[in-house]
Amino acid sequence: NAGVTQTPKFRVLKTGQSMTLLCAQDMNHEYMYWYRQDPGMGLRLIHYSVGEGTTAKGEVPDGYNVSRLKKQNFLLGLESAAPSQTSVYFCASTQTGGVGGYTFGSGTRLTVV
Amino acid sequence: GESVGLHLPTLSVQEGDNSIINCAYSNSASDYFIWYKQESGKGPQFIIDIRSNMDKRQGQRVTVLLNKTVKHLSLQIAATQPGDSAVYFCAGVHNQGGKLIFGQGTELSVKP
């Protein structure tokens, strides 16, 4: 039982480059979330999904896009990376609205230079 | 707006003492709250949760208190140990989409 797996764990991008972060869960969870965490701050919600084929904006969605083509995967894309997107990104999932708790991935540390 | 905030950014306690970490929330769209522990380089780890129909819940060495009147939560850790050193976050679960709204965190340091 792997839980929530994020790939890659680390990445350095140049300004303007694009990349996709992958979140995969094997718990058959309906809801999935992408957060970013900056130094000295709590996690802020970027985008989320309440089911396959659905996505919604969170608190800080600008500069990011997401897709949930398969229930077990939630992809976060950066089309044109900016230094302000340097952060640690966490993915989380839960069954429905928090029932049973949330499972977090171990994070992706992204640096944009 | 929606927010969950913490009173203190850092807390230092002596090993064996009790720790109390506080959290205030401003929105009424959460009826479920969770405390997380985050160690350096790791994701948030569930500690304890509480629903709005309760005012207290106890776990192993941890207790969460909820005061809905003043919109305040606290996490109490009994007999704090060095392994408890971490950043602690409270989070409210928003009724829409089950979104977790996090506070900024309190860094707990345990002195031996």
Short mmCIF file of C-alpha atoms in Angstrom, two decimals:
data_model
loop_
_atom_site.label_atom_id
_atom_site.label_comp_id
_atom_site.label_asym_id
_atom_site.label_seq_id
_atom_site.Cartn_x
_atom_site.Cartn_y
_atom_site.Cartn_z
CA ASN A 1 0.00 0.00 0.00
CA ALA A 2 1.98 2.98 -1.30
CA GLY A 3 -0.56 5.69 -0.39
CA VAL A 4 0.22 8.93 -2.23
CA THR A 5 3.29 9.03 -4.45
CA GLN A 6 4.70 12.22 -5.91
CA THR A 7 7.19 12.39 -8.74
CA PRO A 8 9.70 13.85 -9.10
CA LYS A 9 11.00 14.54 -5.58
CA PHE A 10 13.33 17.32 -6.68
CA ARG A 11 13.59 19.46 -9.78
CA VAL A 12 15.42 22.58 -10.91
CA LEU A 13 13.87 24.53 -13.76
CA LYS A 14 14.97 27.55 -15.69
CA THR A 15 12.57 30.47 -15.94
CA GLY A 16 10.14 29.86 -18.78
CA GLN A 17 10.50 26.08 -18.85
CA SER A 18 7.52 23.84 -18.38
CA MET A 19 7.04 20.71 -16.35
CA THR A 20 4.41 18.39 -14.92
CA LEU A 21 4.27 17.07 -11.39
CA LEU A 22 2.55 13.72 -10.96
CA CYS A 23 0.52 12.62 -7.97
CA ALA A 24 -0.66 9.03 -7.83
CA GLN A 25 -2.79 7.39 -5.14
CA ASP A 26 -3.77 3.77 -4.79
CA MET A 27 -6.52 4.15 -2.18
CA ASN A 28 -9.39 4.76 -4.60
CA HIS A 29 -9.86 8.23 -3.14
CA GLU A 30 -12.30 10.57 -4.85
CA TYR A 31 -10.80 13.90 -3.78
CA MET A 32 -7.30 15.05 -4.61
CA TYR A 33 -5.45 18.30 -3.90
CA TRP A 34 -2.32 20.18 -4.82
CA TYR A 35 -0.75 22.49 -2.24
CA ARG A 36 2.36 24.61 -2.19
CA GLN A 37 4.36 25.41 0.92
CA ASP A 38 6.73 28.33 1.16
CA PRO A 39 9.24 28.86 3.99
CA GLY A 40 7.62 29.75 7.28
CA MET A 41 4.13 29.36 5.92
CA GLY A 42 1.33 26.89 5.93
CA LEU A 43 0.17 24.96 2.92
CA ARG A 44 -1.86 26.89 0.37
CA LEU A 45 -4.28 25.19 -1.98
CA ILE A 46 -3.50 25.52 -5.70
CA HIS A 47 -6.13 23.31 -7.36
CA TYR A 48 -8.25 20.39 -6.35
CA SER A 49 -10.47 17.70 -7.80
CA VAL A 50 -13.57 16.06 -6.38
CA GLY A 51 -13.60 13.25 -8.91
CA GLU A 52 -12.27 11.93 -12.19
CA GLY A 53 -12.62 14.50 -14.92
CA THR A 54 -13.26 17.40 -12.54
CA THR A 55 -10.96 20.19 -11.35
CA ALA A 56 -11.42 23.42 -9.43
CA LYS A 57 -9.31 26.40 -8.45
CA GLY A 58 -7.97 26.83 -4.98
CA GLU A 59 -6.45 29.81 -3.23
CA VAL A 60 -3.40 30.34 -5.49
CA PRO A 61 -4.17 28.86 -8.95
CA ASP A 62 -2.42 31.39 -11.18
CA GLY A 63 0.41 29.95 -13.28
CA TYR A 64 -0.72 26.35 -12.78
CA ASN A 65 -2.99 23.94 -14.60
CA VAL A 66 -4.23 20.53 -13.53
CA SER A 67 -5.82 17.45 -15.00
CA ARG A 68 -7.58 14.43 -13.52
CA LEU A 69 -8.03 12.10 -16.46
CA LYS A 70 -7.77 9.02 -14.27
CA LYS A 71 -9.13 8.69 -10.78
CA GLN A 72 -5.80 7.67 -9.32
CA ASN A 73 -3.72 10.45 -10.89
CA PHE A 74 -3.73 14.21 -10.43
CA LEU A 75 -1.27 16.17 -12.56
CA LEU A 76 -0.01 19.68 -11.83
CA GLY A 77 1.46 21.58 -14.75
CA LEU A 78 3.58 24.69 -14.93
CA GLU A 79 3.49 26.04 -18.48
CA SER A 80 6.09 28.77 -18.02
CA ALA A 81 7.90 28.51 -14.72
CA ALA A 82 8.71 31.65 -12.74
CA PRO A 83 11.05 32.10 -9.74
CA SER A 84 7.95 32.83 -7.62
CA GLN A 85 6.94 29.22 -8.14
CA THR A 86 9.97 27.99 -6.24
CA SER A 87 8.34 26.04 -3.46
CA VAL A 88 7.64 22.62 -2.03
CA TYR A 89 4.56 21.04 -3.56
CA PHE A 90 2.39 18.55 -1.71
CA CYS A 91 -0.34 16.37 -3.05
CA ALA A 92 -3.09 14.98 -0.82
CA SER A 93 -6.10 12.76 -1.23
CA THR A 94 -9.15 11.79 0.76
CA GLN A 95 -12.17 9.61 0.24
CA THR A 96 -14.96 12.19 0.27
CA GLY A 97 -14.78 15.54 1.98
CA GLY A 98 -12.25 14.43 4.54
CA VAL A 99 -14.00 11.29 5.73
CA GLY A 100 -11.31 8.84 6.78
CA GLY A 101 -8.67 11.50 6.81
CA TYR A 102 -6.25 12.94 4.29
CA THR A 103 -3.12 11.25 3.01
CA PHE A 104 -0.22 13.43 1.93
CA GLY A 105 2.63 12.70 -0.40
CA SER A 106 6.21 13.36 0.65
CA GLY A 107 6.50 16.49 -1.47
CA THR A 108 8.29 17.80 -4.56
CA ARG A 109 10.93 20.44 -4.03
CA LEU A 110 10.96 22.73 -7.06
CA THR A 111 13.50 25.47 -7.67
CA VAL A 112 13.08 27.89 -10.55
CA VAL A 113 16.22 29.84 -11.43
CA GLY B 1 -12.66 35.61 4.16
CA GLU B 2 -11.52 32.17 5.13
CA SER B 3 -8.44 31.82 7.24
CA VAL B 4 -6.95 29.75 9.94
CA GLY B 5 -4.23 31.36 11.98
CA LEU B 6 -1.96 30.57 14.85
CA HIS B 7 -1.08 32.78 17.75
CA LEU B 8 2.64 32.06 18.03
CA PRO B 9 5.18 31.13 15.38
CA THR B 10 7.54 29.37 17.83
CA LEU B 11 7.22 27.55 21.12
CA SER B 12 10.06 26.23 23.24
CA VAL B 13 9.39 23.81 26.10
CA GLN B 14 11.40 21.66 28.45
CA GLU B 15 11.32 17.93 27.95
CA GLY B 16 8.62 16.45 30.11
CA ASP B 17 6.54 19.62 30.29
CA ASN B 18 3.15 19.99 28.66
CA SER B 19 2.84 21.98 25.44
CA ILE B 20 -0.12 24.02 24.31
CA ILE B 21 -0.40 25.24 20.73
CA ASN B 22 -3.23 27.57 19.84
CA CYS B 23 -5.11 28.26 16.65
CA ALA B 24 -7.85 30.69 15.68
CA TYR B 25 -10.15 30.40 12.71
CA SER B 26 -12.35 32.99 11.11
CA ASN B 27 -14.64 31.14 8.74
CA SER B 28 -17.86 29.36 9.56
CA ALA B 29 -17.65 27.01 6.60
CA SER B 30 -15.64 24.39 8.47
CA ASP B 31 -17.15 21.88 10.84
CA TYR B 32 -14.17 19.59 11.01
CA PHE B 33 -10.66 20.47 12.17
CA ILE B 34 -7.40 18.57 12.05
CA TRP B 35 -4.02 19.02 13.68
CA TYR B 36 -0.96 18.03 11.69
CA LYS B 37 2.68 17.56 12.60
CA GLN B 38 5.32 18.25 10.00
CA GLU B 39 8.93 17.25 10.40
CA SER B 40 11.65 18.74 8.26
CA GLY B 41 11.54 17.44 4.68
CA LYS B 42 8.33 15.50 5.16
CA GLY B 43 4.66 15.92 4.44
CA PRO B 44 2.07 16.73 7.11
CA GLN B 45 1.27 13.86 9.44
CA PHE B 46 -2.16 13.49 11.02
CA ILE B 47 -2.23 13.91 14.81
CA ILE B 48 -5.82 14.30 15.88
CA ASP B 49 -9.09 15.68 14.60
CA ILE B 50 -12.30 17.08 16.02
CA ARG B 51 -15.75 17.80 14.68
CA SER B 52 -17.72 20.90 15.55
CA ASN B 53 -20.26 18.92 17.56
CA MET B 54 -17.51 18.18 20.08
CA ASP B 55 -15.50 20.46 22.35
CA LYS B 56 -12.78 18.02 23.35
CA ARG B 57 -11.11 14.94 21.99
CA GLN B 58 -8.25 12.96 23.43
CA GLY B 59 -5.64 10.77 21.84
CA GLN B 60 -2.43 9.28 23.04
CA ARG B 61 -0.64 12.15 24.87
CA VAL B 62 -2.58 14.69 22.80
CA THR B 63 -5.82 16.55 23.42
CA VAL B 64 -7.63 18.94 21.12
CA LEU B 65 -10.02 21.53 22.49
CA LEU B 66 -12.51 23.41 20.34
CA ASN B 67 -14.26 26.58 21.43
CA LYS B 68 -16.77 27.44 18.74
CA THR B 69 -17.93 30.58 20.51
CA VAL B 70 -14.58 32.29 20.07
CA LYS B 71 -13.49 30.16 17.10
CA HIS B 72 -10.43 28.80 18.80
CA LEU B 73 -8.66 25.45 18.83
CA SER B 74 -5.80 24.24 20.93
CA LEU B 75 -3.53 21.23 20.84
CA GLN B 76 -2.17 20.00 24.12
CA ILE B 77 0.76 17.61 24.19
CA ALA B 78 1.42 15.92 27.50
CA ALA B 79 4.93 15.10 28.68
CA THR B 80 6.56 16.60 25.60
CA GLN B 81 9.43 14.57 24.19
CA PRO B 82 12.32 15.52 21.87
CA GLY B 83 10.59 13.55 19.13
CA ASP B 84 7.71 16.02 19.33
CA SER B 85 9.93 18.77 17.92
CA ALA B 86 8.33 19.79 14.63
CA VAL B 87 6.03 22.36 13.07
CA TYR B 88 2.38 21.95 14.02
CA PHE B 89 -0.47 23.09 11.83
CA CYS B 90 -4.16 23.33 12.43
CA ALA B 91 -6.40 22.98 9.41
CA GLY B 92 -10.11 23.45 8.87
CA VAL B 93 -11.95 21.30 6.37
CA HIS B 94 -14.09 23.51 4.18
CA ASN B 95 -17.58 22.28 3.48
CA GLN B 96 -17.06 22.87 -0.23
CA GLY B 97 -14.84 20.27 -1.81
CA GLY B 98 -13.35 19.13 1.46
CA LYS B 99 -10.58 21.68 1.08
CA LEU B 100 -8.08 21.87 3.92
CA ILE B 101 -7.38 25.45 4.97
CA PHE B 102 -4.10 25.59 6.86
CA GLY B 103 -2.77 28.01 9.41
CA GLN B 104 0.82 29.23 9.24
CA GLY B 105 2.20 26.77 11.77
CA THR B 106 3.92 26.80 15.14
CA GLU B 107 7.43 25.45 15.45
CA LEU B 108 7.78 23.46 18.65
CA SER B 109 11.27 23.01 20.08
CA VAL B 110 11.82 20.62 22.96
CA LYS B 111 14.83 21.26 25.17
CA PRO B 112 16.40 18.21 26.81
#
